[in-house]
Structures are given as structure tokens and as C-alpha cells.
Coordinates of C-alpha atoms in Angstrom, one line a residue:
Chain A
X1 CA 98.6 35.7 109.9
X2 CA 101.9 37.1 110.5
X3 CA 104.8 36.0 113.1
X4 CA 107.2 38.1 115.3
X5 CA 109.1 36.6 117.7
X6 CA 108.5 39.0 121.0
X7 CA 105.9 41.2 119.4
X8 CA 103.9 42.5 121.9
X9 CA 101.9 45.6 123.2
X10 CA 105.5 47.5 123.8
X11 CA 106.6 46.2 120.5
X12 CA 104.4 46.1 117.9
X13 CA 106.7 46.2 115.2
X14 CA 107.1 43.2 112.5
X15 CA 110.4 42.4 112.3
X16 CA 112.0 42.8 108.6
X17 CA 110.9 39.5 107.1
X18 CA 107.4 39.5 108.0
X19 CA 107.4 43.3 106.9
X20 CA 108.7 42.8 103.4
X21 CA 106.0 39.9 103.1
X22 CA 103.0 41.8 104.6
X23 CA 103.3 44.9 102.2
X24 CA 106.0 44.1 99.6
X25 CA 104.5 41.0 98.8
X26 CA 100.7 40.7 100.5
X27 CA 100.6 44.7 99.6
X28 CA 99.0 45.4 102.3
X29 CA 98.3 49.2 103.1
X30 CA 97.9 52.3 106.0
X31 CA 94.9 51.1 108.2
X32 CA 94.6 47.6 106.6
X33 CA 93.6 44.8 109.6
X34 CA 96.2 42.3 110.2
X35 CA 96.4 39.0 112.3
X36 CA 100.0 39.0 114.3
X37 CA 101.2 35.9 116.8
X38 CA 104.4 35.8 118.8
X39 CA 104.6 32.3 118.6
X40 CA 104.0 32.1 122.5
X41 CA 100.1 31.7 122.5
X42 CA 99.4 35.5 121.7
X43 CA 97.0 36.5 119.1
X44 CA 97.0 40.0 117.9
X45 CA 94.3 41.5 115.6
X46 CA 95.7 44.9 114.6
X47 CA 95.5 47.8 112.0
X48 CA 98.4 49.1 110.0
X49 CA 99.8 52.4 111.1
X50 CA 103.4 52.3 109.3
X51 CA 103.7 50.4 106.4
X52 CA 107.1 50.3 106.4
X53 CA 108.1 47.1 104.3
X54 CA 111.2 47.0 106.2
X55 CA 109.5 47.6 109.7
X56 CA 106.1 47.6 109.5
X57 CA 104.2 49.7 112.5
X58 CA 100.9 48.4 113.9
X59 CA 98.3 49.5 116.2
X60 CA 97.2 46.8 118.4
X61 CA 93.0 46.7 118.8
X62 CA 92.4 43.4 120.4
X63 CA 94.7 40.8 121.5
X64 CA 93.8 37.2 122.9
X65 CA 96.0 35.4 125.0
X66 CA 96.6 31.5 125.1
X67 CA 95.1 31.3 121.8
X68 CA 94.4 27.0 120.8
X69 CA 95.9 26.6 124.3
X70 CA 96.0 22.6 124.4
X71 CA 95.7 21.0 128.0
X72 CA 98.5 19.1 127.4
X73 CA 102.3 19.5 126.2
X74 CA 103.8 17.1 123.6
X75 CA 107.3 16.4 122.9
X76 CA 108.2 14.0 120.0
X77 CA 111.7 12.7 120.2
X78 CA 112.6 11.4 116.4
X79 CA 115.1 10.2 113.8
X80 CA 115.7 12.4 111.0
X81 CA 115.2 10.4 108.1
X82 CA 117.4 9.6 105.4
X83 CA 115.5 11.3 103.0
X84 CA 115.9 14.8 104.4
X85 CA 112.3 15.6 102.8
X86 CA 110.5 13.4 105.0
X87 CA 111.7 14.3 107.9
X88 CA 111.2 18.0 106.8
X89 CA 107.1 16.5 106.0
X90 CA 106.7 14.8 109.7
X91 CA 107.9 18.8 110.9
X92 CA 105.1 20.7 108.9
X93 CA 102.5 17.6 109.8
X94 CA 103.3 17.5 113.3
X95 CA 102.9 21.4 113.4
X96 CA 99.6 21.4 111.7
X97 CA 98.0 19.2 114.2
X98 CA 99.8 20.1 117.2
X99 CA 103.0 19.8 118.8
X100 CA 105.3 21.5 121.8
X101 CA 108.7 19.8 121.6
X102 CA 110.6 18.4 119.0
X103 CA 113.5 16.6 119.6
X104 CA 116.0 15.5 116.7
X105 CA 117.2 12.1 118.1
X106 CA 120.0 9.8 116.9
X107 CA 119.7 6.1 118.4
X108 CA 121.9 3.2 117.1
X109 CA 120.3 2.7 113.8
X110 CA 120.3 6.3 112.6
X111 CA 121.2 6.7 109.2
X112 CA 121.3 10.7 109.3
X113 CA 122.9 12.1 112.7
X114 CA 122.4 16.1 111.1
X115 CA 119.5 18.7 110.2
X116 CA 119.5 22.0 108.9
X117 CA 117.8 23.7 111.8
X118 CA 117.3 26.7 109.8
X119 CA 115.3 25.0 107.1
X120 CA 113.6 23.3 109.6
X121 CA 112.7 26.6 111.4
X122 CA 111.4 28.3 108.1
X123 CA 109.1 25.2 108.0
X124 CA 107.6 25.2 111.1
X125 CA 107.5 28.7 110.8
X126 CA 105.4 29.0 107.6
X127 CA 102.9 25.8 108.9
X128 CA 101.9 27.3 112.2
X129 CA 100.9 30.4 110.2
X130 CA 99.2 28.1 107.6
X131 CA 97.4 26.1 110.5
X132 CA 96.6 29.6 112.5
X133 CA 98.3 28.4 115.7
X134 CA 100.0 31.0 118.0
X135 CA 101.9 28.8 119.5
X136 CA 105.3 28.3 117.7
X137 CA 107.0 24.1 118.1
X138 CA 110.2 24.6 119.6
X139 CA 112.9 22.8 117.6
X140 CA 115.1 21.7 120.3
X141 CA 118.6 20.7 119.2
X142 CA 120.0 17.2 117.8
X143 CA 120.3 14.7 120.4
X144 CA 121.8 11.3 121.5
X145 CA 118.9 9.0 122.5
X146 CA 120.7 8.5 126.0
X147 CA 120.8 12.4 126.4
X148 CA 117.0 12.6 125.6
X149 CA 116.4 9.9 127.8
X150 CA 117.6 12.3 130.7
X151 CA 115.3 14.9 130.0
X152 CA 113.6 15.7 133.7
X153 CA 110.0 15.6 131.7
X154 CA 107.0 15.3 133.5
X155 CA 104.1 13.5 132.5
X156 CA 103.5 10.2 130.8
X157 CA 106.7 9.0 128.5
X158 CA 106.0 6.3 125.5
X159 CA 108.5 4.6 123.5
X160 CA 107.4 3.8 120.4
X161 CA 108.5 0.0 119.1
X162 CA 107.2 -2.6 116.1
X163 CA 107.8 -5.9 118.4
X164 CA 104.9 -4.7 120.8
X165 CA 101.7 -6.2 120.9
X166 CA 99.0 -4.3 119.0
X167 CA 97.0 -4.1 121.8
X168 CA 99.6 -2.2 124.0
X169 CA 98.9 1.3 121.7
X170 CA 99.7 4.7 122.8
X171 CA 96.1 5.6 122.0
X172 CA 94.7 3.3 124.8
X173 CA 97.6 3.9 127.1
X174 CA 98.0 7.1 126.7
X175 CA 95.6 9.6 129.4
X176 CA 93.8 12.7 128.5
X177 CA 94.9 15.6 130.1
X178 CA 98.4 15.0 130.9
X179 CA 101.5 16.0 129.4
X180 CA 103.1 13.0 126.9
X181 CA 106.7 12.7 125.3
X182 CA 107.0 10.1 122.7
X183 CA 110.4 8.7 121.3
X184 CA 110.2 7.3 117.4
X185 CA 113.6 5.5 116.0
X186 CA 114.5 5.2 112.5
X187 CA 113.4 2.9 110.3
X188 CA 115.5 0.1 111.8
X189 CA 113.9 0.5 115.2
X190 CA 115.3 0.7 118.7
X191 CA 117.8 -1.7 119.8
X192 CA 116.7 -4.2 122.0
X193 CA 119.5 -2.1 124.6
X194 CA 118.0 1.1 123.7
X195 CA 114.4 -0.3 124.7
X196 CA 116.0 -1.5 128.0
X197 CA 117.7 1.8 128.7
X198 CA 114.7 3.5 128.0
X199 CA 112.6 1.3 130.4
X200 CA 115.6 2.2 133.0
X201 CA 114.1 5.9 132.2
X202 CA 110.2 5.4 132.4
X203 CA 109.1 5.0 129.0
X204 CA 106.6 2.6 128.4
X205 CA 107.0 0.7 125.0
X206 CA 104.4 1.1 123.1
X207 CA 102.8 0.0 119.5
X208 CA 101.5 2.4 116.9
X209 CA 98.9 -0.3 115.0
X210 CA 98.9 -3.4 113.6
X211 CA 101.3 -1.9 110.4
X212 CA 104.6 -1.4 109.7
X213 CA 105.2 2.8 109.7
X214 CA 107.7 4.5 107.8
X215 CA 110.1 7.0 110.6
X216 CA 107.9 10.0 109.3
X217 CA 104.4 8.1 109.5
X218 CA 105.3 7.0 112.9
X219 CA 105.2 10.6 114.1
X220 CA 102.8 12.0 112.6
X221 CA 100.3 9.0 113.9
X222 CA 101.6 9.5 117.4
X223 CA 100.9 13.2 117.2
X224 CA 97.5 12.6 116.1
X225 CA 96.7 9.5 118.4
X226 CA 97.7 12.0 121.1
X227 CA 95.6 14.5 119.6
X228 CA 92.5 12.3 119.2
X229 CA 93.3 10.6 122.7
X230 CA 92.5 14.5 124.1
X231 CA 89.7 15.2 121.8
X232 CA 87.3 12.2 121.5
X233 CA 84.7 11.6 124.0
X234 CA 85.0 8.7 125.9
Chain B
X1 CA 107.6 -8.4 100.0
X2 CA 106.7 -8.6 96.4
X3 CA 103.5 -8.1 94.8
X4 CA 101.9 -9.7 91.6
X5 CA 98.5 -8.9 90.4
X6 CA 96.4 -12.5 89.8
X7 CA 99.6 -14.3 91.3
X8 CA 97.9 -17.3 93.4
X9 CA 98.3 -21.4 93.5
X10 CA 97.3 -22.0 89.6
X11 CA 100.1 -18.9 89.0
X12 CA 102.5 -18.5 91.0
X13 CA 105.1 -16.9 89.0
X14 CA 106.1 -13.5 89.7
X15 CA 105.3 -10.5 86.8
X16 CA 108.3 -9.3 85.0
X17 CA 108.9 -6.2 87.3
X18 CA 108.7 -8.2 90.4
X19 CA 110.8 -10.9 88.9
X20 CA 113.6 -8.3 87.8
X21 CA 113.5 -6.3 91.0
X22 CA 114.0 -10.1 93.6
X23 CA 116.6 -11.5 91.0
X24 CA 118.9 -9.0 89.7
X25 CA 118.0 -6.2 92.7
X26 CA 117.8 -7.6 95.9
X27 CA 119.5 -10.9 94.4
X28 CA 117.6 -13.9 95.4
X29 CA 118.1 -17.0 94.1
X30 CA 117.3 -20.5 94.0
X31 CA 115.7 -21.9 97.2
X32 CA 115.1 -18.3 98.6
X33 CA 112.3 -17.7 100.6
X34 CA 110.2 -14.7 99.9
X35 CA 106.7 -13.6 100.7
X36 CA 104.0 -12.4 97.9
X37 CA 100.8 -10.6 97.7
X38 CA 98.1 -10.6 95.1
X39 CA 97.0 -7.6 96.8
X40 CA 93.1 -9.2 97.2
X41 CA 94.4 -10.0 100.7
X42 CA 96.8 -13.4 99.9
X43 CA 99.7 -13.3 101.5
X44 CA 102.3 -16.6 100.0
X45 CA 105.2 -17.8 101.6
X46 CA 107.0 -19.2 98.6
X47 CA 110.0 -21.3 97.8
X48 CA 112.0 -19.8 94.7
X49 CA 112.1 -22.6 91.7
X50 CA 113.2 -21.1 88.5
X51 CA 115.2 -17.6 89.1
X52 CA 114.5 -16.2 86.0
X53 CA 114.7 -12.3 86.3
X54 CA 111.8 -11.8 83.5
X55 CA 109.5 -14.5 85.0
X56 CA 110.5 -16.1 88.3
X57 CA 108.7 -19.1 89.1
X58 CA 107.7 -20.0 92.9
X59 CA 106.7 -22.9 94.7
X60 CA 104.2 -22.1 97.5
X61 CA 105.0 -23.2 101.0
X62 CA 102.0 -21.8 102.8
X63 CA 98.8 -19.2 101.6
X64 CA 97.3 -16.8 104.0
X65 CA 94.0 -15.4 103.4
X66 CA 92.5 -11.9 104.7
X67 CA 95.9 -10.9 105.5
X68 CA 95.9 -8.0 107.7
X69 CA 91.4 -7.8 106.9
X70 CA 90.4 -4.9 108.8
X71 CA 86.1 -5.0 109.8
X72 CA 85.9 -1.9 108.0
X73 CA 86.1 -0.4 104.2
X74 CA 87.6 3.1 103.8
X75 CA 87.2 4.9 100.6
X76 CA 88.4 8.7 100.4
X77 CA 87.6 11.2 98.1
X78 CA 89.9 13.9 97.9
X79 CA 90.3 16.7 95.7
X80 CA 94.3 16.3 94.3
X81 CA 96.4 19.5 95.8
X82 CA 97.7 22.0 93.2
X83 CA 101.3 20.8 94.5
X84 CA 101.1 17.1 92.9
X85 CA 104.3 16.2 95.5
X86 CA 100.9 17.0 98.8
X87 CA 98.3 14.4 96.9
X88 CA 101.6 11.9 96.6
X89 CA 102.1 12.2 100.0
X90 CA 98.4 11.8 101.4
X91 CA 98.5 8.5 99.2
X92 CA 101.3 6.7 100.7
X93 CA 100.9 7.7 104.1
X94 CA 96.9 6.6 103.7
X95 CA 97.9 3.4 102.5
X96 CA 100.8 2.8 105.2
X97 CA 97.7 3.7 107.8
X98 CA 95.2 1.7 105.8
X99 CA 92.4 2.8 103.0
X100 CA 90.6 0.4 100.6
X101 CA 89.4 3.1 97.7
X102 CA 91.3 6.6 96.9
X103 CA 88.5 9.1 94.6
X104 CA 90.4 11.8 93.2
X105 CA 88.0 14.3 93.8
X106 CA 86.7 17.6 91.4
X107 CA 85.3 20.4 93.4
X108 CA 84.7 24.3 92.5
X109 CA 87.7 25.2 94.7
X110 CA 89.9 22.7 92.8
X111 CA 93.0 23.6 91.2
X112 CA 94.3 20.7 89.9
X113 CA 91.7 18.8 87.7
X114 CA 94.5 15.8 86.7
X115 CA 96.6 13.0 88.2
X116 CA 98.8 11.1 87.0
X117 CA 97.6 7.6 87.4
X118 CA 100.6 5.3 86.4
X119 CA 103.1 7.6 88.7
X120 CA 99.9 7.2 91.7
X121 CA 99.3 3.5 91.1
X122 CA 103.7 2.8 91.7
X123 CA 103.2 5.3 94.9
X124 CA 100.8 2.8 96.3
X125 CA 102.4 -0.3 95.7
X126 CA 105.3 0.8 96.8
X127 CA 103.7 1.5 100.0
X128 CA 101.8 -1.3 99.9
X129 CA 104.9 -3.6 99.9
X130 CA 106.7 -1.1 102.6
X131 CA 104.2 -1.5 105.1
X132 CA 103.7 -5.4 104.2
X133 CA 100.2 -5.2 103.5
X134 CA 98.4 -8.1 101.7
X135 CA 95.3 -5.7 100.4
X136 CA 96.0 -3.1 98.0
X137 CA 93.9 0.5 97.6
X138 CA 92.2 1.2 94.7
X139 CA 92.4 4.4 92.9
X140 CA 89.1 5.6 91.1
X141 CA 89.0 7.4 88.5
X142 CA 88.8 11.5 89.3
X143 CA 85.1 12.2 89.6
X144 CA 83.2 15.4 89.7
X145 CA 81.6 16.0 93.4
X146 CA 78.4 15.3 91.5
X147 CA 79.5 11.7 90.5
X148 CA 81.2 10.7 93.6
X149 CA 77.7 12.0 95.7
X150 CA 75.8 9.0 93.1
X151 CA 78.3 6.5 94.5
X152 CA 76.2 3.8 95.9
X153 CA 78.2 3.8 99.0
X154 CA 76.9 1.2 101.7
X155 CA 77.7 2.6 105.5
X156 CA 78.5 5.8 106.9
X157 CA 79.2 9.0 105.0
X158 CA 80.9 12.3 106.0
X159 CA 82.3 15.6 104.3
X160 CA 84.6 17.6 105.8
X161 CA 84.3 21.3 106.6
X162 CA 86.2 24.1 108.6
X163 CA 83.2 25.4 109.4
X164 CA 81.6 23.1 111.4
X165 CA 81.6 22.7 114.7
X166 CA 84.8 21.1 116.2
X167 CA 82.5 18.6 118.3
X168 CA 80.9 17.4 115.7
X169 CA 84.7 15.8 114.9
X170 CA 85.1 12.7 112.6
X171 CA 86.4 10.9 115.7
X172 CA 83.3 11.5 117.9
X173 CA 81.0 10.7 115.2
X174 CA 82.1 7.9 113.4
X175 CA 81.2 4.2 114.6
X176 CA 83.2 1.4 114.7
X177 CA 82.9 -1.9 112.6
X178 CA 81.0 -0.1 109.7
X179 CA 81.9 1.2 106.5
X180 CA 82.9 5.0 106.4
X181 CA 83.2 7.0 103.3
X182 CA 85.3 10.8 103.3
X183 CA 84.8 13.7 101.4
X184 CA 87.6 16.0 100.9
X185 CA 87.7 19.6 99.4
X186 CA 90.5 21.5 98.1
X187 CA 92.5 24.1 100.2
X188 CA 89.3 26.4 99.5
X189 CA 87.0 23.7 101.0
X190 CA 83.6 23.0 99.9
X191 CA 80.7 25.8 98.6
X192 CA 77.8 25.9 100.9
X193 CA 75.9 24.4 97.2
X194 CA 78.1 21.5 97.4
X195 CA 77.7 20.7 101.0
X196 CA 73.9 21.1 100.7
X197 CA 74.3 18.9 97.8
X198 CA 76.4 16.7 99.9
X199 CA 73.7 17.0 102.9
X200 CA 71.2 15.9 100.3
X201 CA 73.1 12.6 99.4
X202 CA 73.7 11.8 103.1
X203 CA 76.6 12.7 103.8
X204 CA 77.3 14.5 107.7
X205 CA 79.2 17.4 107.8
X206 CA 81.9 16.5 110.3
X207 CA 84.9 18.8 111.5
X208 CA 88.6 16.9 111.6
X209 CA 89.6 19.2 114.8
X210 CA 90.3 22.7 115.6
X211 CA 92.5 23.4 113.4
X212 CA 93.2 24.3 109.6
X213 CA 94.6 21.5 107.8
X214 CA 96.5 21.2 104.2
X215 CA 93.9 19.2 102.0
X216 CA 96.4 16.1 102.4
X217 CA 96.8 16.9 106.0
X218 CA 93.0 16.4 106.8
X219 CA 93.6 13.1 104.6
X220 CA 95.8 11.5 106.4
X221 CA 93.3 12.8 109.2
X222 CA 90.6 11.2 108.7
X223 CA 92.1 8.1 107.3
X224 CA 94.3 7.7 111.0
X225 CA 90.5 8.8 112.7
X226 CA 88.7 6.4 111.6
X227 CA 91.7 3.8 111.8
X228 CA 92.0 4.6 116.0
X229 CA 87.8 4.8 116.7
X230 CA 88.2 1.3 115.3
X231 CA 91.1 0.2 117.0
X232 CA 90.8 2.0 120.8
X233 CA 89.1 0.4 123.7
X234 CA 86.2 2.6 124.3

């Protein structure tokens, strides 16, 4: 699968990355069939009329719109980790199994308060072609908890926290069918201010399991507990 | 937490690792109070006696059996990804979530036939004493498909496979309360011999959602699936 951003029946052009790697590297030729996204929820299947490796033509013969469309939106709003790598993991995890939103967060106990979005972007990048999703995770940029706490979401909003009873668990609060935004601190927690702001805001505080999670393992349980939550018949 | 194999009430003395890492590391001494596991699901609150860094004696204040016992037994058998960094990953964040027996798995899509059991066994311990759990995973020797289809598994038994039917999910199908045993394939997945071969043994073909997952994606997967069926209200 190959990604453009904006290819599209007027455009159907790989830009120069994606060329180079469809024939340069995948040597791919004239009239070979090729899978294209634009990372919005279009799925292209189409035949190669250029091969161009530094702007590679293509003849569109089917497309498919909302391709994997979910019936619901989720937005993770985490700490990057100390260890850049696991943070980078949560990103191509998250990805894999599904995500909409995610939102670098720095609360009080955050030990790293930078990312390097273009990494980051090559990451989620290379996983949703991996996975086959044509829908791209939009990387939105670092924020303050308090900022993110602002955000005119609509749908259900969890706060995720250690000192809440197992029983509270996002995957019996949380609803099928609705949109869901789920805030993750680092490995310190939330303070017990940050819990009240958020409250202030609408999030309900909310256990992940009976276990202590590492930042990382935190999201990638509440992406797949929301996952799950939409998927299992109940 | 620390964690000393055999440690209980007849031997409460920490090994030499354990002793090292509370006295000269995190600097405990005399009178501290630190926690222990055996990892067989003791969990000691203990009284330090004798802070000797290659052999530090402890005086037990109070034992607590079953520590975190879930009602079910989780074994995995996974086929180790060709990056050895993937497989590392799937064990710690499968024993964060919770998983009693790891099988390195052999398959004829496999591409790595080796672990590294010394560097695997630190992984889980270490993760073990992050997430302060009092039972510790076991890691099997790697098996051929063959040998791990013999095993003389008591409860429920599933293989993965991309091309089943995403209703048929692990979620949907797996019951609570009983044992649950999860088959694994490389990033090439498993022949159609080996899933007939797998069919013959018992084992259900179930999907782990609409989506293509890394080999230690679908691992942490099924171990957080079967973790939520047995932990949601339903």
C-alpha cells in the first residue's frame, strides 16, 4: 500500500517518496496494480501508467471510499515517555489498532516536555500502511494538560488514573458508538490538582485494571479497551 | 519490589542480585521496609535485618498469598519476530497485562528460530517487579507448532488467523473464568496444513479484529482480550 497525502482522482500522482519506494525500491513496473490511500479514508486500487520513480503516474480503476471507517473517533491525550522509544512504540501500536487523535501532553510529572514530530510522522506513516488503514492518525502538536483540557470535544472524555477503583474501568464505562478522548500521564500519574481540573472539564477518572501500567502500556490498553468496547457483542 | 526465587518464611534472605540492587542501588538499610515476591504468588512485607549487599537478610512482617490470582491461566505461543527488539516488547507488555506461560513458537513462516533466554527471563522480571506482580510468567522452551499442538492444555484453545472472519474475534469467542491457550504465527501467519493441523488438535480459528497486526501486536492482543472478557461486566 502506498500513501499520498491529497491523491485523488484529479491527482493521481505519488508524490516523490512514495515514488522512489514503489519502483526504485518495490520495482514495480508500466501496468503493475498498486494499492494507494490518502490517509483520509480513501482506498485506491490502480495500475501504473508512468513509472516515474520521482513521480510516479497512475491510472485509477476502482476506488472505495471510507475504507475501515470506525463508528467512533478516538483521541489519546499522552506523556511522551522518557525513553523516547516507547513513546515512539505506543505511536505504531495505537496506529495498528486504531486511533484518530493523538495528543502529546505534558502534566506536572512529565519528565520529557519534547517530540520529534517528524519521526513520529514517519512512524505512523509506515504503520498505517503496515496495518492497511486509509485513515492516517493525526499527530496534533505538544500540549499543556490544561490546554488539552479545553479542547471543545464531543463525546465521552476519560481520565485515566491508578488510585481508581478497579471496578470503575474505561471498558465498562465507556459506550459503544460514541466518540471517546482519553488522557494518560506519565509514569508519575496525575496530580491530585490535575485530576480535579480535569473533573472541572468532564472527564471521568477512570482505571485501566487491577495493574500497574507503564505510560506506553497505558495507551495502548486504552486504545484497545476502546477498540474491544466497539467490537464485542454484548 | 524485589523478587527472589524460593525466598519464603524458612528463607527469607534475598539472592545476591536482589540483595546488591536494595543495598548499594536504591540504598536501603537496616530497618527498611521493602516488599518481596517469590513469584509463585507470595507477596512479603519484610523488615530489613542484616544489610548485606551479597545476601541481605529479612525479617517478615506479614505474607500474602495469591497475590494479584487471576481465575484464569494464560499461556501464549508466539512465533519470536525476525526483529528480536518486537518479541522483547510483546513479553513485557504481556506480562505488565498479565500471562502465566510464554511458548516461543516455530512455524513455516518463521524467521527467527532462536531466543535468547537469559536476556528474555531479565525482560520479565523486570516487568514483573514494575508492574508489582506477585506471580511470574514462565517461558517455555521454543517448540515446533507440532510440539506445542501435543501440549496437554486443559481449557479453551484458539489460533490466530487474518483470514478468518472478524466475528469470529478472540473477544466474542472466548469465555470467562476458564483457561485460554493462543497460537501465534509469524508475520506470514499460519499455512492452511498447520491450521488444519491446529483444527485437528482443537484449537478455533479466531480473528483478533479487522485489522493486520505485527506478530507482537496481535500478542499483546490477545493477551489484553482475554484479560477485558474476564474483567467487563457483561
Amino acid at each position: 500500500m502506498f500513501y499520498t497525502p491529497g491523491f485523488s482522482e484529479k491527482k493521481s500522482l505519488l508524490n516523490k517518496e512514495e515514488s522512489h519506494h514503489c519502483i526504485n525500491v518495490m520495482r514495480f513496473s508500466k501496468s503493475s496494480i498498486v494499492y494507494v490511500t490518502n490517509g483520509r479514508g480513501d482506498l485506491y486500487k490502480a495500475e501504473i501508467e508512468e513509472p516515474d520513480p520521482s513521480g510516479c503516474r497512475l491510472k485509477i480503476i476502482e476506488k472505495q471510499s471510507g475504507f475501515g471507517k470506525r463508528d467512533y473517533n478516538l483521541t489519546i491525550g499522552i506523556c511522551p515517555t522518557k525513553n523516547p522509544g516507547r513513546f515512539e512504540f505506543f505511536i505504531e501500536k495505537s496506529t495498528e489498532i486504531g486511533i484518530d487523535n493523538i495528543i502529546p501532553l505534558i502534566c506536572s510529572s512529565s519528565e520529557r516536555k519534547k517530540i520529534n514530530p517528524e519521526r513520529i510522522e514517519r512512524i505512523i506513516t509506515s504503520a498505517m500502511k503496515q496495518s492497511l488503514k486509509a485513515y492516517r492518525p493525526i499527530l496534533e502538536k505538544v500540549q499543556d494538560l490544561k490546554e488539552a483540557l479545553k479542547d471543545d470535544f464531543e463525546g465521552q472524555k476519560f481520565i485515566a488514573s491508578e488510585s481508581v477503583d478497579p471496578e470503575m474501568n474505561l471498558g465498562s464505562l465507556c459506550k459503544p458508538g460514541e466518540n471517546v478522548f482519553v488522557l494518560i500521564g506519565a509514569e508519575g500519574g496525575f496530580s491530585e490538582r490535575e485530576m480535579e481540573q480535569a473533573a472541572g472539564s468532564g472527564f471521568i477518572p477512570v482505571s485501566l485494571g487491577d495493574y500497574r501500567l507503564r505510560t506506553e502500556t497505558a495507551g495502548i490498553v486504552a486504545c484497545h479497551t476502546v477498540h474491544l468496547v466497539n467490537n464485542l457483542e454484548r
